[in-house]
Short mmCIF file of C-alpha atoms and ligand atoms in Angstrom, two decimals:
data_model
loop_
_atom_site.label_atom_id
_atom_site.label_comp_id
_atom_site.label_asym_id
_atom_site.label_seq_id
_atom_site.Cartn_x
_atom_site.Cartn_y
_atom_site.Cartn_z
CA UNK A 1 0.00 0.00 0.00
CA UNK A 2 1.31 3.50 -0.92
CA UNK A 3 0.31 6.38 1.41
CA UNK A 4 1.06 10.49 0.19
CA UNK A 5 0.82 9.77 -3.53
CA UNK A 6 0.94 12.52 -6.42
CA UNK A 7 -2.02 12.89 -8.10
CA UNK A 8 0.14 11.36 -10.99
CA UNK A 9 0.51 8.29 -9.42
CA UNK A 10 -2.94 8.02 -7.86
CA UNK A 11 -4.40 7.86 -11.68
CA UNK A 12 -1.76 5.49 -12.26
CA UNK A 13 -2.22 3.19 -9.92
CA UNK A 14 -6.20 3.39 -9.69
CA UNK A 15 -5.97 2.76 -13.86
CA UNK A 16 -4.18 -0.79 -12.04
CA UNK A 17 -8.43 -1.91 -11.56
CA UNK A 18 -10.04 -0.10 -14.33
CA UNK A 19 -13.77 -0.41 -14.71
CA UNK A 20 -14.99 -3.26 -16.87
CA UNK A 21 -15.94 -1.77 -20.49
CA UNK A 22 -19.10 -3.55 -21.79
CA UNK A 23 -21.12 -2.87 -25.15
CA UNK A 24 -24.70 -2.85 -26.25
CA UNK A 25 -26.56 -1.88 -29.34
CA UNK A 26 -29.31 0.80 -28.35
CA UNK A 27 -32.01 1.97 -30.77
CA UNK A 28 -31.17 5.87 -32.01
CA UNK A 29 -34.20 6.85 -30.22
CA UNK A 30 -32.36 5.80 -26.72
CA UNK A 31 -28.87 7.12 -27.71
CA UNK A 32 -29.13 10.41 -25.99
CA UNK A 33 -25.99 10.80 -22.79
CA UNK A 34 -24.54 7.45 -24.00
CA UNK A 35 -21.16 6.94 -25.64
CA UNK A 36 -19.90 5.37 -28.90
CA UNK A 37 -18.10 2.16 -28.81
CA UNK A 38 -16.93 2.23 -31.96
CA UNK A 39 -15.72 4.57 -34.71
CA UNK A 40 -19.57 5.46 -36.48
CA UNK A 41 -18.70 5.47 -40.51
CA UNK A 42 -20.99 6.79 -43.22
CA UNK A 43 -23.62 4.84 -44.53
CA UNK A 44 -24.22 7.31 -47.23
CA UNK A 45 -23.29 10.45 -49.31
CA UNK A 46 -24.42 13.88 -47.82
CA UNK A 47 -25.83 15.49 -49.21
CA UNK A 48 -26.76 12.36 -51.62
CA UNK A 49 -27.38 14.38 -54.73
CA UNK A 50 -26.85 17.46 -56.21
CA UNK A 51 -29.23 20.12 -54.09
CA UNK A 52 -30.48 23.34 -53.80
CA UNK A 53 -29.83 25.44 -50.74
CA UNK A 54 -32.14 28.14 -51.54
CA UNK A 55 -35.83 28.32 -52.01
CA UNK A 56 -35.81 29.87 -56.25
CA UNK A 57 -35.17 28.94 -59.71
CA UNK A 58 -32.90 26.49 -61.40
CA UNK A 59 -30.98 28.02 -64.02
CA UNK A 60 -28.18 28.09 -66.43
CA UNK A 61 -25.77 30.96 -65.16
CA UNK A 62 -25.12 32.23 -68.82
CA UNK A 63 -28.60 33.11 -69.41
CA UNK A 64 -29.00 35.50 -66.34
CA UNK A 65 -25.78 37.57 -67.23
CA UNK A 66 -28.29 40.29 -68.22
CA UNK A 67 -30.50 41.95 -65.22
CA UNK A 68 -34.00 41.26 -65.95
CA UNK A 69 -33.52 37.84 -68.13
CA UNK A 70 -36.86 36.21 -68.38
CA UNK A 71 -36.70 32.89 -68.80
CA UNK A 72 -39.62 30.21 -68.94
CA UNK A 73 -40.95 28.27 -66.39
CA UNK A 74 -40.47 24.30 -67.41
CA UNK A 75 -41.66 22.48 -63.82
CA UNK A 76 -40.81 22.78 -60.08
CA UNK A 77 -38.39 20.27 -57.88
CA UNK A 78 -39.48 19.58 -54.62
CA UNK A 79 -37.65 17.89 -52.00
CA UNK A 80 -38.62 14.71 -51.63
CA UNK A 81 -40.57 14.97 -54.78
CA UNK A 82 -40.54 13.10 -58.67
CA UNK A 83 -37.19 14.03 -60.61
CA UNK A 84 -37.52 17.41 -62.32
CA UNK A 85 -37.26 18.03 -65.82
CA UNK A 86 -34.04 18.68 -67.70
CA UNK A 87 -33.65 22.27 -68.42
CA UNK A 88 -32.72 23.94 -71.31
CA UNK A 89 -31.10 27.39 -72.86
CA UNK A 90 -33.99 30.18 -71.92
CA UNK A 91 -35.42 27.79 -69.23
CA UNK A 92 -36.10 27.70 -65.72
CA UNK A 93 -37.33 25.26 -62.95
CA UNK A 94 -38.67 26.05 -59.92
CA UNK A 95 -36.93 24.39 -56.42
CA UNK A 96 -37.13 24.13 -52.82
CA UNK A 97 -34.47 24.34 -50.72
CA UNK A 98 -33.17 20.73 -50.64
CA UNK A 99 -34.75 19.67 -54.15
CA UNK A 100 -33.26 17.80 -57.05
CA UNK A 101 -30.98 20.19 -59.27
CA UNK A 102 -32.58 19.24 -62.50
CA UNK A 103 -30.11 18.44 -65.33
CA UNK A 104 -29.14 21.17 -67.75
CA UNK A 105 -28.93 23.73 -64.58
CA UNK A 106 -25.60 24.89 -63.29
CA UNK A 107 -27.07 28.14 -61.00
CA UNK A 108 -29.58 29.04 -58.60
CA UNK A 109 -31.33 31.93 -58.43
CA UNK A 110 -33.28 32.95 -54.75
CA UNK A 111 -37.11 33.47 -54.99
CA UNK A 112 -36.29 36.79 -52.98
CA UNK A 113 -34.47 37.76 -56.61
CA UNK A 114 -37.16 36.82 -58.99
CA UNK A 115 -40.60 38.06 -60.05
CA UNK A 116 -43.09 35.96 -61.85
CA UNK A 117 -44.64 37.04 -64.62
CA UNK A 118 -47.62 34.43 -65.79
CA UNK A 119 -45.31 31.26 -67.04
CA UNK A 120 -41.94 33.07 -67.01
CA UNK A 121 -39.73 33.89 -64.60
CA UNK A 122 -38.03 37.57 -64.48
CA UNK A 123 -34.70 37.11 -63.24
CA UNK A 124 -33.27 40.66 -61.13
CA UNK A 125 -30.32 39.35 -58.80
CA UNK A 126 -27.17 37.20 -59.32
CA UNK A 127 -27.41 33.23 -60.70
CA UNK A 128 -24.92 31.55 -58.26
CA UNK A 129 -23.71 27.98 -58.49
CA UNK A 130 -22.41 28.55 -54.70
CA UNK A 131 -25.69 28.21 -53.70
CA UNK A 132 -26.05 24.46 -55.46
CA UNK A 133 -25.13 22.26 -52.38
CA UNK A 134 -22.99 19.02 -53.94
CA UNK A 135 -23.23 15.23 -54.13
CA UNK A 136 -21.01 14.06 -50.60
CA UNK A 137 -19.60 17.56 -50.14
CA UNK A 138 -19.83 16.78 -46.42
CA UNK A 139 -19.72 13.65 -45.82
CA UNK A 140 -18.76 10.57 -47.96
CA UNK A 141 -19.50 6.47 -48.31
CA UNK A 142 -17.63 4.71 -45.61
CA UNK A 143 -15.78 8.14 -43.98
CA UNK A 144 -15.22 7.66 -40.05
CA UNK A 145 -16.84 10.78 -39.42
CA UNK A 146 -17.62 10.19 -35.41
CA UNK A 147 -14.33 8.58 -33.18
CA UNK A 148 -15.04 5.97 -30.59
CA UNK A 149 -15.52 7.18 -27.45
CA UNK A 150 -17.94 10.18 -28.26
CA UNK A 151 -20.89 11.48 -26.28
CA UNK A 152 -24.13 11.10 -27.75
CA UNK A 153 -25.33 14.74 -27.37
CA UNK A 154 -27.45 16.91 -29.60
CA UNK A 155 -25.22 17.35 -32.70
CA UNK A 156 -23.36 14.19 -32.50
CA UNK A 157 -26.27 12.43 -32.67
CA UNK A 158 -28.01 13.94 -35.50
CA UNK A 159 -24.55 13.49 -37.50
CA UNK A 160 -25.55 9.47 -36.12
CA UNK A 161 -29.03 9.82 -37.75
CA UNK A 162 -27.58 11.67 -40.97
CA UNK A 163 -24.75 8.65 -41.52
CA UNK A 164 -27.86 6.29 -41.51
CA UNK A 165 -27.75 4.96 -37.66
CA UNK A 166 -30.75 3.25 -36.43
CA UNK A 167 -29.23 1.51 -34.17
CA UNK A 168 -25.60 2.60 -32.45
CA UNK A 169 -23.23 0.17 -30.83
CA UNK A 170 -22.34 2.30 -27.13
CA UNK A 171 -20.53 1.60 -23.94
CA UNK A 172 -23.20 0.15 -21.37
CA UNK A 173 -22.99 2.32 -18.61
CA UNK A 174 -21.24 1.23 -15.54
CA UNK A 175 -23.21 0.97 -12.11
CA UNK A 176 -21.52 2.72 -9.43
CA UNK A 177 -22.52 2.69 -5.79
CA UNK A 178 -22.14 5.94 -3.97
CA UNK A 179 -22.02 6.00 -0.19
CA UNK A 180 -21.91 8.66 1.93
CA UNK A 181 -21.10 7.49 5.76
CA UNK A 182 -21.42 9.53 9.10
CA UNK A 183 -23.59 9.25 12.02
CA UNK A 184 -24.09 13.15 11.87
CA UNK A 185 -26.00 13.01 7.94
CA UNK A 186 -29.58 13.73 7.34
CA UNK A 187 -31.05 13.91 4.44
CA UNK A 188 -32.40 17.61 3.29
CA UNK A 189 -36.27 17.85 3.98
CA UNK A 190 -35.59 16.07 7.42
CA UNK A 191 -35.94 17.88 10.57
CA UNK A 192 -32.22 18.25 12.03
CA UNK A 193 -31.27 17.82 15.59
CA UNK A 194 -28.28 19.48 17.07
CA UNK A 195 -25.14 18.02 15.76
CA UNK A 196 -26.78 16.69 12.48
CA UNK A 197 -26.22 18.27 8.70
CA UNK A 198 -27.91 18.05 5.91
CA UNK A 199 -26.40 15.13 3.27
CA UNK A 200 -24.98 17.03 0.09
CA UNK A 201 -21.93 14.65 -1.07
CA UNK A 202 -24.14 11.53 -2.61
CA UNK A 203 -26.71 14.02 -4.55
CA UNK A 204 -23.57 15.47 -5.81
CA UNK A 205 -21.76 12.18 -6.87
CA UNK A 206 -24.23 10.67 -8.35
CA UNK A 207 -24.64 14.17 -10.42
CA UNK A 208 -21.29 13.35 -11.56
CA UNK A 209 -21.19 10.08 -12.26
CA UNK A 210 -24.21 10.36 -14.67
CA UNK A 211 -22.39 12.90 -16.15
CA UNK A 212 -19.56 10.69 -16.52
CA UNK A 213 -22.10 8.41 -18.69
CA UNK A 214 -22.27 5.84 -15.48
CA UNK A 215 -25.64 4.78 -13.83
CA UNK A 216 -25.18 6.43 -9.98
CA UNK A 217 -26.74 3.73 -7.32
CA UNK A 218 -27.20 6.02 -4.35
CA UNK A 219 -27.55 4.47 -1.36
CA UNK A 220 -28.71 5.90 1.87
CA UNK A 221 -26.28 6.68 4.24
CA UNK A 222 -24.45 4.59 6.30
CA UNK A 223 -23.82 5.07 10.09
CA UNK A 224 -20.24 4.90 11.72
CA UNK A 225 -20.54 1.60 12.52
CA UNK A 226 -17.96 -1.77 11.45
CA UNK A 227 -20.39 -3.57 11.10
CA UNK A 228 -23.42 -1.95 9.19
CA UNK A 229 -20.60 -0.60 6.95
CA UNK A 230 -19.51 -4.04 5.98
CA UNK A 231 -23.01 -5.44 5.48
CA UNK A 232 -23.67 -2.00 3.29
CA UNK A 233 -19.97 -2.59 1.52
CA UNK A 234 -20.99 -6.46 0.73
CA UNK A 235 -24.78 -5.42 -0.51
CA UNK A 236 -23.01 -2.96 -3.08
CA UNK A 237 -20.99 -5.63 -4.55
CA UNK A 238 -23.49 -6.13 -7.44
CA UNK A 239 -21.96 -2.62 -8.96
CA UNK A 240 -19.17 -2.12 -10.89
CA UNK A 241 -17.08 0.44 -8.28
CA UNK A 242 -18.09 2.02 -5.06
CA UNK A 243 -17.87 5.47 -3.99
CA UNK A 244 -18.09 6.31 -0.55
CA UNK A 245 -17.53 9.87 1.24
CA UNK A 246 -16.39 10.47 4.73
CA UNK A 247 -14.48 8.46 7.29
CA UNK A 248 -11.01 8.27 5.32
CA UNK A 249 -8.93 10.16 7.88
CA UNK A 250 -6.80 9.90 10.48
CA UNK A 251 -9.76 10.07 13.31
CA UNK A 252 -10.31 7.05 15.01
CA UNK A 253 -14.47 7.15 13.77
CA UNK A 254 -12.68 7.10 10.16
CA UNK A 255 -14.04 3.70 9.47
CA UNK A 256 -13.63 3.64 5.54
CA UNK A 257 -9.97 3.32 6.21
CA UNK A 258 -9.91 1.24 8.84
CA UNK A 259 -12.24 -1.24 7.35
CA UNK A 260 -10.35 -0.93 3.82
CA UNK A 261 -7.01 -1.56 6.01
CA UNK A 262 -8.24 -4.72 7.66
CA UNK A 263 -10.51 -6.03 5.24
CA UNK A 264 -10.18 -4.60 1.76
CA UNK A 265 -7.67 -4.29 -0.29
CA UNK A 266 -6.16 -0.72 -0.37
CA UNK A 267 -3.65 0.24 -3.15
CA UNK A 268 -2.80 3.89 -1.91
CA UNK A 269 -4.24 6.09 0.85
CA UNK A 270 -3.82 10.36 0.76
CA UNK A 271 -2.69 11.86 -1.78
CA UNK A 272 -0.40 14.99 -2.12
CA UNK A 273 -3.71 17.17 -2.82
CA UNK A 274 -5.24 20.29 -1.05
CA UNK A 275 -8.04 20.37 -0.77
CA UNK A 276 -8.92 16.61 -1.09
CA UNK A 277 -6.18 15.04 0.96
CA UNK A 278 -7.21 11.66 2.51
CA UNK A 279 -8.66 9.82 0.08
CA UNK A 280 -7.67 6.05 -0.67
CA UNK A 281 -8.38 3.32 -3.33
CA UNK A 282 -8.47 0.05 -3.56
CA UNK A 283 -10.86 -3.04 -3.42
CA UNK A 284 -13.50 -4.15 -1.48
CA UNK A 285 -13.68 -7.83 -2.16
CA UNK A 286 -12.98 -7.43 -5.97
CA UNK A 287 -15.21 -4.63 -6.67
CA UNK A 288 -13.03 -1.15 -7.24
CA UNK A 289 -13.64 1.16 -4.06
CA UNK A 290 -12.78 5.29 -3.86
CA UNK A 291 -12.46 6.07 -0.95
CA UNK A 292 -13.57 10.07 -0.71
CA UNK A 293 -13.29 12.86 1.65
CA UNK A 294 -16.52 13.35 3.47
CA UNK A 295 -15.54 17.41 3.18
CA UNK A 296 -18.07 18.22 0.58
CA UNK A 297 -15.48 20.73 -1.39
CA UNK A 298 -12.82 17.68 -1.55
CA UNK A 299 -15.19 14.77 -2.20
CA UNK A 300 -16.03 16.97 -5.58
CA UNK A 301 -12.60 17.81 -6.33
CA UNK A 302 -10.99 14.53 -5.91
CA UNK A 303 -13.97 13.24 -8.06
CA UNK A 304 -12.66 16.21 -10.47
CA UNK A 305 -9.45 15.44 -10.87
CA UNK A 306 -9.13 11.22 -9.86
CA UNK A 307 -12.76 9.58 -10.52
CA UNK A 308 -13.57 11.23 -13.46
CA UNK A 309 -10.19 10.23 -15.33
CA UNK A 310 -10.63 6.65 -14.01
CA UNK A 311 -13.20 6.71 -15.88
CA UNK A 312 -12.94 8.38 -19.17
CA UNK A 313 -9.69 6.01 -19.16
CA UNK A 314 -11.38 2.60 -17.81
CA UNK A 315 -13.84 2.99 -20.47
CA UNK A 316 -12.09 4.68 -23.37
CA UNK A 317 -13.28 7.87 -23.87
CA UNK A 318 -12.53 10.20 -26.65
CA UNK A 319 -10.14 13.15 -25.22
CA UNK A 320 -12.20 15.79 -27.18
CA UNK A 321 -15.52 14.14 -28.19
CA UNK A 322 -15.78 12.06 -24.71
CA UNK A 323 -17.60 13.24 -21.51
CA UNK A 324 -15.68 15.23 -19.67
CA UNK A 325 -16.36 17.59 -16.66
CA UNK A 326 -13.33 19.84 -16.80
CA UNK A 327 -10.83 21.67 -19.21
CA UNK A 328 -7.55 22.01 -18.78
CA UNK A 329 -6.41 25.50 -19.50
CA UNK A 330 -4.34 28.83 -18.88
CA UNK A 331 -5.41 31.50 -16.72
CA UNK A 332 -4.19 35.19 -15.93
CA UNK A 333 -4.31 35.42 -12.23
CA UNK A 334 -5.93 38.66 -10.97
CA UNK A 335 -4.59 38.47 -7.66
CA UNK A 336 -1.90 36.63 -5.53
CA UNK A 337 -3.14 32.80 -4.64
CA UNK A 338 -1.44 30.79 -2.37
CA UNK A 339 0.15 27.39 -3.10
CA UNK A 340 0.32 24.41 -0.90
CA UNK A 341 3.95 22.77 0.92
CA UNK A 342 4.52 19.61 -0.72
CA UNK A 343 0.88 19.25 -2.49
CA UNK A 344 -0.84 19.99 -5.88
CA UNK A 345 -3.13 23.34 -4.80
CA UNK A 346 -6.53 23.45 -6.00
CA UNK A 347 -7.88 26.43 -5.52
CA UNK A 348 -11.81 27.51 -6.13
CA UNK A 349 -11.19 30.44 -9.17
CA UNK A 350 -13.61 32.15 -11.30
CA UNK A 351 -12.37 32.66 -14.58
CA UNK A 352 -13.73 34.99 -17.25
CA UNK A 353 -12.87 35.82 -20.49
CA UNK A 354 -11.58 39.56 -20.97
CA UNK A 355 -9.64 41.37 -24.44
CA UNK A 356 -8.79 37.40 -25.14
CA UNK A 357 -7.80 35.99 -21.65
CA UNK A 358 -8.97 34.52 -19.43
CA UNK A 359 -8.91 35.77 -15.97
CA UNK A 360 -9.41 34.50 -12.86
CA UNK A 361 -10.07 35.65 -8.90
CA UNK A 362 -11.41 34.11 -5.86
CA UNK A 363 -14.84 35.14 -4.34
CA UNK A 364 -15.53 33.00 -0.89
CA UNK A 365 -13.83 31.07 1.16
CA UNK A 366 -11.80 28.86 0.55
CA UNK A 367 -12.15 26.25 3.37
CA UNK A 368 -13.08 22.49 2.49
CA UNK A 369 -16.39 22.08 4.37
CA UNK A 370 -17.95 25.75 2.14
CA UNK A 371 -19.62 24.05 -0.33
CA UNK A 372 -20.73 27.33 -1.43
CA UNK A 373 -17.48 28.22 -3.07
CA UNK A 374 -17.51 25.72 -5.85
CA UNK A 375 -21.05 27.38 -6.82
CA UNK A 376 -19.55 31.04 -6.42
CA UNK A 377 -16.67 29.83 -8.58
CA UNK A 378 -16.38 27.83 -12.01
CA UNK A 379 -13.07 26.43 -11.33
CA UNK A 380 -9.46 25.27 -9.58
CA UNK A 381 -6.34 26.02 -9.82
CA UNK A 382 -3.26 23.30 -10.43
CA UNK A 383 -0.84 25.41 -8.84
CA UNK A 384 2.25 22.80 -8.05
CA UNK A 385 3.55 22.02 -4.70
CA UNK A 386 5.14 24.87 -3.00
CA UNK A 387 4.49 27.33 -5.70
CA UNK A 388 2.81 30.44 -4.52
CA UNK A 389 0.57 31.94 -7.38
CA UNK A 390 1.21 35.98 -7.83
CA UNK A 391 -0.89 38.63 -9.30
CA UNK A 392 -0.01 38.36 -12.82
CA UNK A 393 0.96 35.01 -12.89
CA UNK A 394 0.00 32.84 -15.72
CA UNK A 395 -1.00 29.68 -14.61
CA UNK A 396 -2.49 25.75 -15.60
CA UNK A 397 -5.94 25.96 -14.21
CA UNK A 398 -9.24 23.31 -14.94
CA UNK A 399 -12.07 25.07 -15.99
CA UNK A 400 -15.03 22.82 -14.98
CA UNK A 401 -17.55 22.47 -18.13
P1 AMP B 1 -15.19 12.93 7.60
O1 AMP B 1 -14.25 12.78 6.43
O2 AMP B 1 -16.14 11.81 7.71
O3 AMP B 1 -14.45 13.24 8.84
O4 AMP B 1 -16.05 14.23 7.25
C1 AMP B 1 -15.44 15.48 7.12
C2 AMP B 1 -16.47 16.58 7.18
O5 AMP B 1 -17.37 16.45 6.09
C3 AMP B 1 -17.33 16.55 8.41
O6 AMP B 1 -17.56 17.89 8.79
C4 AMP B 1 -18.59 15.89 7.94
O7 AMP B 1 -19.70 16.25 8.70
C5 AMP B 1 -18.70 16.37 6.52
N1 AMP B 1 -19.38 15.39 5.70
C6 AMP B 1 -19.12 14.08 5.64
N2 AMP B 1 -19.92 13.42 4.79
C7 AMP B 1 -20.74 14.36 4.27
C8 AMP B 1 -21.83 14.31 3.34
N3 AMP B 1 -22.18 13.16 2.77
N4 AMP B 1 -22.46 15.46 3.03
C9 AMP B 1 -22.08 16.63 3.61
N5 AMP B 1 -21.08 16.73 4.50
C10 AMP B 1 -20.42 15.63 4.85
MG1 MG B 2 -17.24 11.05 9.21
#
């Protein structure tokens, strides 16, 4: 067991018992959230013909050089409609956006650009080919247009439906178990007595996890107790990893760790993190285990910055077209920020964009337990160990998405 690991090494060795990446078929219609498990190719050409992208006229360019051609009206091409005539010199065909181009025409003219007089067409604006869309001119036969590893949102999955996807082969979504423990949790809506709090860690978790494209089993919370912890530990065992938050610390009612010490298996506990510095990994009986601060700002970070990458790893994920909860990027800071001895310093920053860069400043506390501050701000700094960050200073920050 390693104890006071880089956050380096904690992916590392958590990527040791990855989750288990299973596939399914799932019908278009049920694709939404869900991730591709393979690379989606082309079933056709898009467009698949020669199209217009304007509602007008079908024309040859050479007879509209002169403003006011009139040309005559030989049929109309409607999309989804019969094929439309051939046209010829001095002819015109009327189209809808997305129509046939009949044969014979090389231009469109807008309807906006045309006046009608009885069967002829008057023609007062310019005949562009430009606005012809072509046969495959975005996407062709057989092209890998959509990686593996890609979240089903809006726009990816109409490009599934375009590329002729009824059904879509995805990663079945792992079933973690979240579990917060503490005899002092209530759940909100609950009356509180004195030394109780509300329960916020699980709602958030399993917020995450979904996010993460995983199913979150959230399980009510467990007491400080050996023994109703191992009978909640064993009754979880039917999921694919386990989450817990709270009791990882040094205290002696830190019963995660103790159990994990005498009866799991534990690969590392602490990391070289602040906040977000107690928590361990490991197994419980086979099934991965993440052990999480109960502090409600470090049970989201660590999930930020170690869960989530477990994850998107375990299962593949696409760097750019994957789920992901963060971005990594560079930030100007607006005042001085200060580091942490020995540990990776993640500090709550909002960062705005201003005259192209992006700025960022603190707003609330910073303590672990103010949950508050990872609503008032939008995200943390990666300032390294023992680095100070100074007014000024550029510096790696993750921007949470
Ligand atoms: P622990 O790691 O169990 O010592 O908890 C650290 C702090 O986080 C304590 O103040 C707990 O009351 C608080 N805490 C633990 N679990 C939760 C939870 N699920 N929701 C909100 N706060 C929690
Ligand atoms: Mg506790």
């Amino acid at each position: 067991m390693e104890t006071g690991v880089s956050l380096d090494e904690a992916i590392q060795i958590s990527l040791t018992e990855p989750l288990s990446r299973r596939t399914e078929r799932v019908p278009i219609e049920e694709a939404r959230g869900r991730v591709t498990a393979v690379p989606l190719l082309s079933k056709v050409d898009d467009p698949g013909f020669d199209n217009s992208a304007m509602d007008g006229f079908a024309v040859r360019e050479s007879d509209c050089e002169n403003e006011g051609a009139r040309l005559e009206i030989v049929g109309t091409s409607q999309a989804g409609g019969a094929s439309p005539p051939e046209i010829g010199a001095g002819e015109a065909c009327r189209i809808m956006t997305g129509a046939t181009l009949p044969a014979g025409a090389d231009a469109i003219v807008m309807i906006e650009d045309t006046e009608i007089d009885g069967d002829h067409v008057v023609i007062n604006g310019p005949a562009r080919a430009g606005f012809i869309r072509r046969k495959a001119e975005n996407l062709s036969i057989g092209q890998e247009a959509l990686p593996s590893g890609s979240l089903l949102s809006s726009a990816s999955i109409a490009l599934a439906g375009t590329m002729g996807h009824g059904e879509i082969e995805v990663i079945t979504r792992p079933r973690i178990a979240i579990l917060s423990t503490g005899d002092e949790l209530i759940q909100p809506g609950q009356e509180l007595s004195h030394g109780q709090i509300y329960e916020s860690n699980s709602h958030a978790l399993a917020s995450l996890v979904e996010s993460m494209g995983c199913v979150a089993i959230r399980h009510e919370s467990a007491n400080d107790s050996l023994d109703e912890l191992r009978e909640t530990l064993d009754s979880l065992s039917f999921c694919d990893a386990i989450l817990t938050s709270g009791g990882v610390s040094m205290g002696e009612w830190d019963l995660v760790r103790k159990i994990m010490e005498e009866e799991g298996n534990l690969s590392f506990w602490r990391m070289k993190l602040r906040p977000g510095g107690p928590p361990l990994f490991g197994n419980w009986k086979g099934t991965p285990l993440f052990g999480l601060p109960g502090n409600p700002v470090s049970s989201l970070v660590v999930f930020h910055v170690l869960v989530s990458p477990w994850i998107a790893r375990s299962l593949d994920y696409h760097e750019e077209t994957g789920p992901r909860l963060t971005q990594k990027v560079s930030v100007k800071l607006e005042e001085d920020i200060s580091g942490a001895p020995g540990k990776l310093c993640l500090r709550r920053i909002r960062i705005r964009s201003e005259d192209g860069e992006l700025l960022a400043s603190t707003h609330t506390h910073q303590g672990s337990g103010n949950i508050h501050s990872m609503v008032a701000h939008n995200g943390l700094t990666l300032l390294p160990p023992d680095i100070d960050g100074l007014e000024g200073d550029i510096v790696d920050a993750l921007w949470l998405v």
